[in-house]
Coordinates of C-alpha atoms and ligand atoms in Angstrom, one line a residue:
M1 CA 43.5 -8.1 -50.5
L2 CA 46.0 -11.0 -49.9
I3 CA 49.8 -9.7 -49.9
G4 CA 52.3 -12.2 -49.7
I5 CA 55.8 -12.1 -48.9
D6 CA 58.6 -14.5 -49.2
D7 CA 62.7 -14.6 -49.0
T8 CA 63.8 -11.9 -46.9
D9 CA 66.1 -13.8 -44.2
S10 CA 69.2 -15.3 -44.7
P11 CA 71.3 -17.9 -41.9
Q12 CA 72.2 -14.6 -40.4
G13 CA 68.7 -13.4 -39.1
M14 CA 65.4 -12.6 -39.7
C15 CA 62.7 -14.6 -40.6
T16 CA 59.6 -14.1 -43.2
T17 CA 57.1 -15.2 -40.2
Y18 CA 58.5 -12.8 -38.5
L19 CA 58.3 -9.8 -40.8
G20 CA 54.7 -10.9 -41.6
A21 CA 53.8 -10.5 -38.2
V22 CA 55.5 -7.1 -37.6
L23 CA 53.1 -6.3 -41.1
A24 CA 49.9 -7.2 -39.8
R25 CA 50.9 -5.3 -36.7
Q26 CA 51.6 -2.3 -39.1
L27 CA 47.9 -3.1 -40.9
I28 CA 45.9 -3.0 -38.0
R29 CA 47.4 0.8 -36.4
E30 CA 46.6 1.7 -39.9
H31 CA 43.0 1.1 -39.5
M32 CA 43.1 -2.2 -42.1
Q33 CA 41.5 -5.5 -40.9
V34 CA 43.5 -8.7 -40.7
R35 CA 41.3 -11.6 -41.4
E36 CA 44.1 -14.3 -41.5
A37 CA 47.7 -15.3 -41.3
R38 CA 48.7 -17.8 -43.4
L39 CA 52.1 -19.8 -43.0
V40 CA 52.7 -22.0 -46.3
R41 CA 55.9 -24.0 -46.4
L42 CA 57.0 -24.9 -49.6
N43 CA 58.8 -27.4 -51.6
P44 CA 61.3 -28.8 -49.1
N45 CA 63.9 -30.0 -50.9
V46 CA 64.5 -26.4 -52.6
T47 CA 68.0 -25.9 -52.4
F48 CA 67.8 -21.9 -51.6
K49 CA 65.6 -21.9 -48.8
T50 CA 67.2 -20.7 -46.0
R51 CA 65.5 -22.9 -43.5
G52 CA 62.3 -24.3 -43.5
N53 CA 61.1 -22.7 -47.4
A54 CA 58.3 -21.0 -45.7
A55 CA 56.1 -18.1 -46.6
V56 CA 53.3 -15.8 -45.7
M57 CA 50.4 -14.7 -46.5
L58 CA 48.0 -12.1 -44.8
D59 CA 44.0 -11.7 -46.0
V60 CA 43.5 -8.0 -45.2
E61 CA 40.2 -5.5 -45.5
G62 CA 41.6 -2.5 -46.5
N63 CA 43.4 0.1 -48.9
P64 CA 45.4 -2.1 -51.4
D65 CA 47.9 0.6 -52.4
R66 CA 49.0 1.6 -48.8
A67 CA 49.2 -2.0 -47.3
F68 CA 51.6 -2.7 -50.5
A69 CA 53.6 0.4 -50.1
I70 CA 53.8 -0.6 -46.1
A71 CA 54.6 -4.0 -46.9
C72 CA 57.3 -3.1 -49.5
A73 CA 58.6 -0.7 -46.9
L74 CA 59.1 -2.8 -44.4
V75 CA 60.8 -5.5 -46.7
E76 CA 63.3 -2.7 -47.6
D77 CA 63.9 -1.9 -43.6
L78 CA 64.2 -5.6 -42.6
A79 CA 65.3 -8.1 -45.0
D80 CA 68.4 -8.9 -44.9
F81 CA 69.8 -7.9 -48.3
S82 CA 73.1 -8.6 -47.5
C83 CA 73.2 -12.1 -48.0
E84 CA 73.3 -13.3 -51.6
N85 CA 70.5 -15.8 -51.6
T86 CA 68.2 -13.2 -49.9
N87 CA 65.7 -12.0 -53.0
P88 CA 62.4 -10.6 -51.6
G89 CA 59.3 -10.8 -53.1
V90 CA 55.9 -8.9 -52.2
V91 CA 52.4 -9.4 -54.1
V92 CA 49.3 -8.1 -53.2
V93 CA 46.3 -9.2 -55.4
K94 CA 42.5 -8.6 -54.8
E95 CA 41.1 -12.9 -54.6
Q96 CA 43.2 -15.4 -54.4
V97 CA 45.9 -16.3 -57.4
D98 CA 45.5 -20.0 -59.4
P99 CA 45.8 -22.6 -56.8
A100 CA 48.0 -24.8 -59.3
F101 CA 50.6 -22.6 -58.7
Y102 CA 50.2 -23.2 -54.9
L103 CA 49.9 -27.1 -55.5
Q104 CA 53.4 -26.6 -58.0
A105 CA 55.2 -24.9 -55.2
V106 CA 54.4 -27.2 -52.5
T107 CA 55.3 -30.6 -54.7
D108 CA 57.4 -29.4 -57.1
F109 CA 60.0 -26.8 -58.4
C110 CA 58.5 -23.2 -59.9
E111 CA 60.6 -20.5 -61.9
I112 CA 60.7 -16.5 -61.9
D113 CA 59.0 -16.0 -65.0
D114 CA 56.5 -18.5 -64.3
A115 CA 55.1 -16.3 -61.1
V116 CA 55.6 -13.4 -62.6
A117 CA 54.0 -14.0 -65.6
L118 CA 50.4 -14.8 -63.3
L119 CA 51.0 -11.5 -61.2
D120 CA 50.7 -10.0 -65.0
A121 CA 47.7 -11.7 -66.0
T122 CA 46.1 -11.3 -62.9
G123 CA 46.5 -7.7 -62.3
A124 CA 48.6 -8.0 -59.2
R125 CA 51.1 -5.2 -57.6
Y126 CA 54.3 -7.0 -56.9
R127 CA 57.6 -6.7 -56.1
G128 CA 60.4 -8.1 -56.3
W129 CA 64.3 -7.2 -55.1
K130 CA 67.7 -8.8 -56.5
N131 CA 66.8 -11.7 -58.5
R132 CA 62.8 -11.5 -57.5
R133 CA 63.1 -15.4 -56.5
G134 CA 61.0 -14.4 -53.6
L135 CA 58.3 -13.7 -55.9
I136 CA 57.9 -17.4 -56.5
G137 CA 57.3 -18.3 -52.3
A138 CA 54.6 -14.6 -52.2
T139 CA 52.8 -16.0 -55.4
A140 CA 52.4 -19.7 -53.4
A141 CA 51.3 -18.1 -50.6
V142 CA 48.2 -15.7 -52.3
A143 CA 46.9 -18.6 -54.3
S144 CA 47.3 -21.0 -51.5
S145 CA 44.3 -23.6 -50.4
L146 CA 44.6 -25.5 -47.8
P147 CA 41.8 -28.2 -47.7
D148 CA 43.9 -29.6 -44.5
R149 CA 45.0 -27.2 -42.2
T150 CA 47.0 -26.6 -38.3
S151 CA 47.6 -23.9 -36.4
E152 CA 51.5 -22.2 -35.1
I153 CA 51.5 -19.5 -32.3
L154 CA 54.9 -18.1 -33.2
V155 CA 56.1 -16.4 -30.2
Y156 CA 59.3 -13.7 -31.7
R157 CA 61.7 -12.4 -29.0
E158 CA 62.4 -8.5 -28.2
P159 CA 64.4 -7.3 -31.0
A160 CA 67.0 -6.1 -28.4
R161 CA 67.7 -9.8 -27.8
F162 CA 68.3 -11.4 -31.2
G163 CA 70.8 -13.3 -31.9
T164 CA 71.4 -13.8 -27.9
P165 CA 71.1 -16.9 -26.3
R166 CA 67.6 -18.1 -25.5
D167 CA 65.8 -18.7 -21.9
V168 CA 63.3 -21.1 -22.2
D169 CA 62.0 -23.2 -19.5
R170 CA 62.7 -26.3 -21.0
T171 CA 60.1 -28.3 -17.6
S172 CA 57.2 -26.0 -18.8
L173 CA 57.7 -27.2 -22.7
F174 CA 57.3 -30.9 -21.6
A175 CA 54.4 -30.3 -19.1
A176 CA 53.1 -28.0 -21.9
E177 CA 53.2 -31.6 -24.0
T178 CA 51.8 -33.4 -22.0
A179 CA 49.1 -31.3 -20.7
T180 CA 48.2 -31.3 -25.2
F181 CA 49.4 -34.0 -27.2
P182 CA 48.1 -35.1 -29.6
H183 CA 45.9 -31.7 -30.0
T184 CA 49.8 -29.9 -30.0
W185 CA 52.8 -32.2 -31.3
D186 CA 57.0 -31.6 -31.8
T187 CA 57.0 -29.0 -29.1
V188 CA 59.6 -31.5 -27.1
D189 CA 60.2 -34.8 -28.3
V190 CA 59.9 -37.0 -25.1
A191 CA 61.3 -40.1 -26.3
N192 CA 64.7 -38.8 -27.0
D193 CA 64.5 -36.2 -24.0
V194 CA 64.8 -33.4 -26.6
V195 CA 63.0 -29.5 -27.0
V196 CA 62.3 -29.1 -30.3
C197 CA 60.2 -26.3 -30.5
V198 CA 62.9 -23.9 -29.5
P199 CA 65.6 -22.6 -32.7
H200 CA 69.1 -22.4 -32.2
T201 CA 69.6 -20.3 -35.2
P202 CA 69.8 -16.3 -34.6
D203 CA 66.6 -15.5 -36.4
P204 CA 63.8 -13.7 -34.0
V205 CA 61.8 -16.5 -33.0
L206 CA 61.6 -17.5 -29.2
F207 CA 59.7 -20.4 -29.9
G208 CA 56.6 -22.0 -31.7
I209 CA 54.2 -24.5 -30.9
R210 CA 52.2 -26.6 -33.7
G211 CA 49.0 -28.0 -32.8
E212 CA 45.1 -28.6 -34.1
S213 CA 43.9 -25.6 -34.0
P214 CA 44.3 -21.6 -32.1
R215 CA 42.8 -22.7 -29.1
W216 CA 45.2 -25.7 -28.7
V217 CA 48.3 -23.8 -29.2
M218 CA 47.0 -21.5 -27.1
T219 CA 46.8 -23.7 -24.2
A220 CA 49.9 -25.1 -24.3
R221 CA 51.5 -21.5 -25.2
Q222 CA 50.5 -20.2 -22.1
M223 CA 52.0 -22.9 -20.3
V224 CA 55.4 -22.1 -21.1
Q225 CA 57.8 -20.2 -19.1
S226 CA 60.5 -17.9 -21.3
E227 CA 62.6 -14.5 -21.5
R228 CA 60.3 -11.4 -21.8
P229 CA 58.9 -12.1 -25.0
G230 CA 57.9 -9.3 -27.9
I231 CA 55.6 -10.4 -30.3
E232 CA 53.3 -13.6 -30.8
Q233 CA 51.5 -14.6 -34.0
I234 CA 49.0 -17.4 -34.8
W235 CA 49.5 -18.5 -37.7
V236 CA 47.1 -20.6 -40.2
T237 CA 49.1 -23.7 -41.7
N238 CA 49.7 -26.4 -43.6
Q239 CA 52.3 -27.7 -41.6
G240 CA 51.9 -31.3 -40.7
T241 CA 49.6 -32.3 -43.7
D242 CA 51.6 -34.1 -45.7
A243 CA 50.6 -31.4 -48.8
H244 CA 54.6 -32.1 -50.3
L245 CA 53.3 -36.0 -50.9
I246 CA 52.7 -37.3 -54.4
D247 CA 51.2 -41.0 -55.1
A248 CA 54.0 -42.3 -57.8
N249 CA 55.3 -45.2 -60.0
I250 CA 58.5 -46.4 -59.3
S251 CA 59.4 -45.4 -62.8
E252 CA 58.3 -41.7 -62.1
L253 CA 60.1 -40.7 -59.5
R254 CA 62.2 -37.2 -60.0
E255 CA 64.9 -35.5 -57.9
G256 CA 63.9 -33.1 -55.6
L257 CA 60.0 -34.3 -55.2
S258 CA 58.7 -35.9 -52.1
Y259 CA 56.4 -39.1 -52.9
R260 CA 54.1 -41.9 -50.9
V261 CA 54.3 -44.9 -52.7
W262 CA 53.3 -48.6 -51.7
W263 CA 56.0 -51.4 -52.7
T264 CA 58.2 -54.2 -51.6
V265 CA 61.4 -54.9 -49.9
A266 CA 63.7 -56.3 -51.7
D267 CA 66.8 -56.9 -49.7
I268 CA 67.7 -56.7 -46.1
P269 CA 67.9 -53.5 -44.3
K270 CA 72.2 -52.3 -44.0
T271 CA 73.9 -50.1 -41.3
G272 CA 76.1 -48.0 -42.9
T273 CA 79.0 -45.6 -41.8
G274 CA 77.2 -42.9 -39.4
G275 CA 74.4 -45.4 -38.3
H276 CA 72.4 -44.7 -41.6
V277 CA 70.0 -47.6 -42.5
S278 CA 69.3 -48.1 -46.3
F279 CA 67.7 -50.9 -48.2
T280 CA 65.9 -51.8 -51.3
I281 CA 62.0 -51.4 -52.4
R282 CA 60.9 -53.1 -55.7
N283 CA 58.0 -52.7 -57.9
S284 CA 58.1 -54.9 -61.0
D285 CA 61.0 -54.1 -62.7
H286 CA 62.2 -50.6 -60.6
T287 CA 64.4 -50.7 -57.5
V288 CA 64.9 -47.8 -55.6
R289 CA 66.6 -47.2 -52.0
C290 CA 65.1 -46.4 -48.9
M291 CA 66.8 -43.9 -46.0
A292 CA 66.5 -44.0 -42.8
Y293 CA 68.9 -41.3 -41.6
E294 CA 71.0 -41.2 -38.4
P295 CA 69.0 -38.2 -37.3
T296 CA 65.8 -40.8 -37.5
K297 CA 67.2 -42.1 -34.4
N298 CA 65.1 -44.6 -33.0
F299 CA 63.0 -45.0 -36.2
R300 CA 66.0 -47.1 -37.5
Q301 CA 65.0 -49.8 -35.2
I302 CA 61.9 -50.5 -36.9
V303 CA 63.3 -50.2 -40.5
R304 CA 65.7 -52.7 -38.9
Q305 CA 63.3 -55.1 -38.7
L306 CA 61.9 -55.2 -42.5
V307 CA 62.5 -58.5 -44.3
P308 CA 62.0 -59.2 -48.3
G309 CA 59.0 -59.6 -49.0
D310 CA 57.1 -57.0 -46.8
E311 CA 54.6 -55.2 -48.6
M312 CA 54.8 -51.0 -47.7
I313 CA 54.1 -47.7 -48.0
V314 CA 56.9 -45.2 -48.0
C315 CA 57.0 -41.7 -47.7
G316 CA 59.6 -39.2 -48.4
S317 CA 61.3 -37.2 -50.6
F318 CA 63.5 -38.2 -53.5
K319 CA 66.9 -36.9 -53.0
K320 CA 70.6 -38.2 -55.0
G321 CA 68.7 -41.7 -56.4
S322 CA 67.0 -42.4 -52.3
I323 CA 63.8 -41.8 -51.0
N324 CA 64.8 -40.4 -47.8
L325 CA 61.8 -41.8 -45.2
E326 CA 59.8 -39.7 -43.2
K327 CA 57.0 -42.0 -42.3
M328 CA 55.8 -45.9 -43.4
K329 CA 53.3 -48.1 -43.1
S330 CA 54.2 -52.4 -42.9
V331 CA 51.3 -53.4 -45.1
S332 CA 51.6 -57.0 -44.7
L333 CA 54.7 -59.3 -43.3
A334 CA 56.5 -61.8 -45.1
T335 CA 57.5 -64.6 -43.8
D336 CA 60.7 -64.5 -42.4
Q337 CA 63.0 -67.9 -42.4
T338 CA 66.5 -69.2 -42.1
I339 CA 67.4 -71.9 -44.4
R340 CA 70.0 -74.4 -42.2
P341 CA 71.6 -77.7 -43.5
P342 CA 69.8 -80.6 -42.5
A343 CA 70.5 -81.9 -39.0
C344 CA 71.9 -85.9 -39.7
T345 CA 68.4 -87.9 -37.3
A346 CA 71.5 -90.9 -36.8
C347 CA 73.9 -88.0 -35.1
S348 CA 72.1 -84.7 -35.0
K349 CA 74.9 -83.3 -36.3
R350 CA 74.4 -80.9 -39.5
M351 CA 75.0 -82.4 -42.5
T352 CA 77.2 -80.9 -45.6
S353 CA 76.0 -80.3 -49.0
D354 CA 76.6 -83.0 -51.5
G355 CA 76.6 -79.8 -54.6
K356 CA 74.2 -77.7 -56.1
G357 CA 70.4 -79.9 -56.5
K358 CA 72.5 -82.6 -54.9
G359 CA 71.1 -82.9 -51.2
W360 CA 73.0 -82.7 -48.3
K361 CA 75.1 -86.2 -46.8
C362 CA 76.4 -86.7 -43.0
K363 CA 79.8 -86.6 -43.1
R364 CA 80.1 -88.8 -40.3
C365 CA 78.1 -91.4 -40.7
G366 CA 76.7 -91.5 -44.3
A367 CA 72.8 -90.5 -43.8
R368 CA 71.8 -88.2 -46.7
A369 CA 68.7 -85.4 -46.9
D370 CA 67.2 -84.1 -49.6
A371 CA 66.1 -80.9 -48.0
P372 CA 66.9 -77.9 -45.8
D373 CA 66.1 -77.0 -42.8
I374 CA 63.6 -74.2 -43.1
E375 CA 63.1 -72.6 -40.0
E376 CA 60.1 -69.7 -38.9
I377 CA 61.5 -66.8 -37.6
P378 CA 58.5 -65.0 -35.3
R379 CA 58.2 -61.2 -36.5
M380 CA 59.1 -58.7 -33.6
L381 CA 57.3 -55.8 -36.2
A382 CA 53.6 -55.0 -36.2
P383 CA 51.7 -54.4 -39.2
G384 CA 51.1 -50.7 -39.1
W385 CA 52.1 -46.7 -39.6
Y386 CA 55.7 -46.0 -38.3
E387 CA 57.5 -42.5 -38.1
V388 CA 60.0 -40.6 -37.4
P389 CA 60.4 -38.9 -34.2
P390 CA 59.7 -35.0 -33.7
T391 CA 63.3 -34.1 -33.6
A392 CA 63.7 -35.5 -37.6
R393 CA 60.2 -34.7 -38.4
R394 CA 59.8 -32.1 -41.8
H395 CA 57.5 -29.3 -41.2
L396 CA 55.3 -30.6 -43.8
A397 CA 55.2 -34.3 -42.5
K398 CA 51.7 -35.3 -41.1
P399 CA 52.3 -36.5 -37.6
L400 CA 50.9 -39.8 -37.1
C401 CA 49.5 -38.5 -33.8
R402 CA 46.6 -36.1 -36.3
G403 CA 45.5 -39.6 -37.7
L404 CA 46.4 -42.2 -39.6
P405 CA 46.4 -41.8 -43.0
P406 CA 43.5 -44.0 -45.1
Y407 CA 45.4 -46.6 -46.8
Ligands
ATP1 P1 62.9 -19.2 -43.7 O1 61.3 -20.4 -43.8 O2 63.6 -19.4 -42.4 O3 61.4 -17.8 -43.8 P2 63.3 -20.4 -46.1 O4 63.8 -21.8 -45.6 O5 61.6 -20.3 -46.2 O6 63.6 -19.4 -45.0 P3 63.5 -18.6 -48.6 O7 64.5 -17.5 -47.7 O8 62.3 -18.2 -48.5 O9 63.6 -19.9 -47.3 O10 64.1 -19.1 -49.7 C1 63.2 -19.9 -50.5 C2 63.4 -19.4 -51.6 O11 62.7 -20.6 -53.0 C3 62.5 -18.4 -51.9 O12 62.9 -17.4 -52.9 C4 60.8 -19.0 -52.6 O13 60.5 -17.9 -53.5 C5 62.0 -19.8 -53.6 N1 60.9 -21.1 -53.9 C6 60.1 -21.8 -52.8 N2 59.6 -22.8 -53.1 C7 59.8 -23.0 -54.7 C8 59.7 -24.2 -55.4 N3 58.4 -24.9 -55.5 N4 60.5 -24.0 -56.7 C9 61.3 -22.9 -57.4 N5 62.0 -21.6 -56.0 C10 61.0 -22.5 -54.9

């Protein structure tokens, strides 16, 4: 059977993955076999999410009625029902539900009624609490099919320490990254000297290591020194796979969806208040703004080097009329040039314009010229892919260390 769970946490505590890890242990104690623990991230632009829009799925061999009863009891015990935005859902199905529902949940928006209709049609056992929104994520989890998958080991805290400051040795995290990158990623952000894998919220997670396989995340995990941990779970995930991106034309962009588009830079990037950098891209008649916000740090230095005419592939979510950049490829670079009034060949002074279409004239000696001085500025940017740093990376965004996209 597949067990899906979502929406058990709140900003004040809990985490659906922790509940999933506890459930796996309870089922094992009941002599059931847990074949896979899966963590799926869904549309990152869903406003109801607490943090990373995660849902979990356990693939289990055992009695479905018993497993469903245990899962529901655990949700009642651990979920943070006090939060208005916590609306848990538990689903148990005999086999995978139509993956189209997962695809919609990861790239688009879903309705609670559609999840319920699908569950009814497949004869699922399910329960939704409060407004039952968690049934969306729980259904998506049991509908998930992952053509590309990564691993994450989540190390949880001892329950007595929940809500207290975390103690994870910084040096050991940097050493783990050095020893295992690029097979693991986003443990730390070396360029910005920041630890990325230790949350700052009061949830049960102590730290998490992401990587290509259970073996690699475990290798890195074993190097990390910390307070005494509680339980640990290796998850199969869709993190770092770009599962949220859709190929689209500029005229098709919809609010809250994430895209990969091939367009041309239309203006010179500007740095606005707060250090956010913006520029416009165009495709025939349409234009759209791209944003590299301040938290994307050094990535903004790359963006500032774009010039009109550069051919680009940009990836990111379309929100409030802008694409928020996750990564981009400069496919081909336009010529960058400065155009200045010509210098007088006799007295070396810059000439002044004699009016539109009338050429230039030297004020001192009266010499004339028809064409301006056009000077090519060497481009410092190399064609290729560029991405935001680990501190600014979204869970679903595929890091370039996993291999360059095939376009
Ligand atoms: P955490 O990751 O820390 O466990 P969270 O960020 O996953 O928390 P949730 O508390 O699970 O956030 O809230 C997300 C809610 O949005 C859930 O009820 C889930 O069912 C719902 N949801 C997820 N994806 C979609 C979608 N594509 N369309 C509509 N609702 C969605």
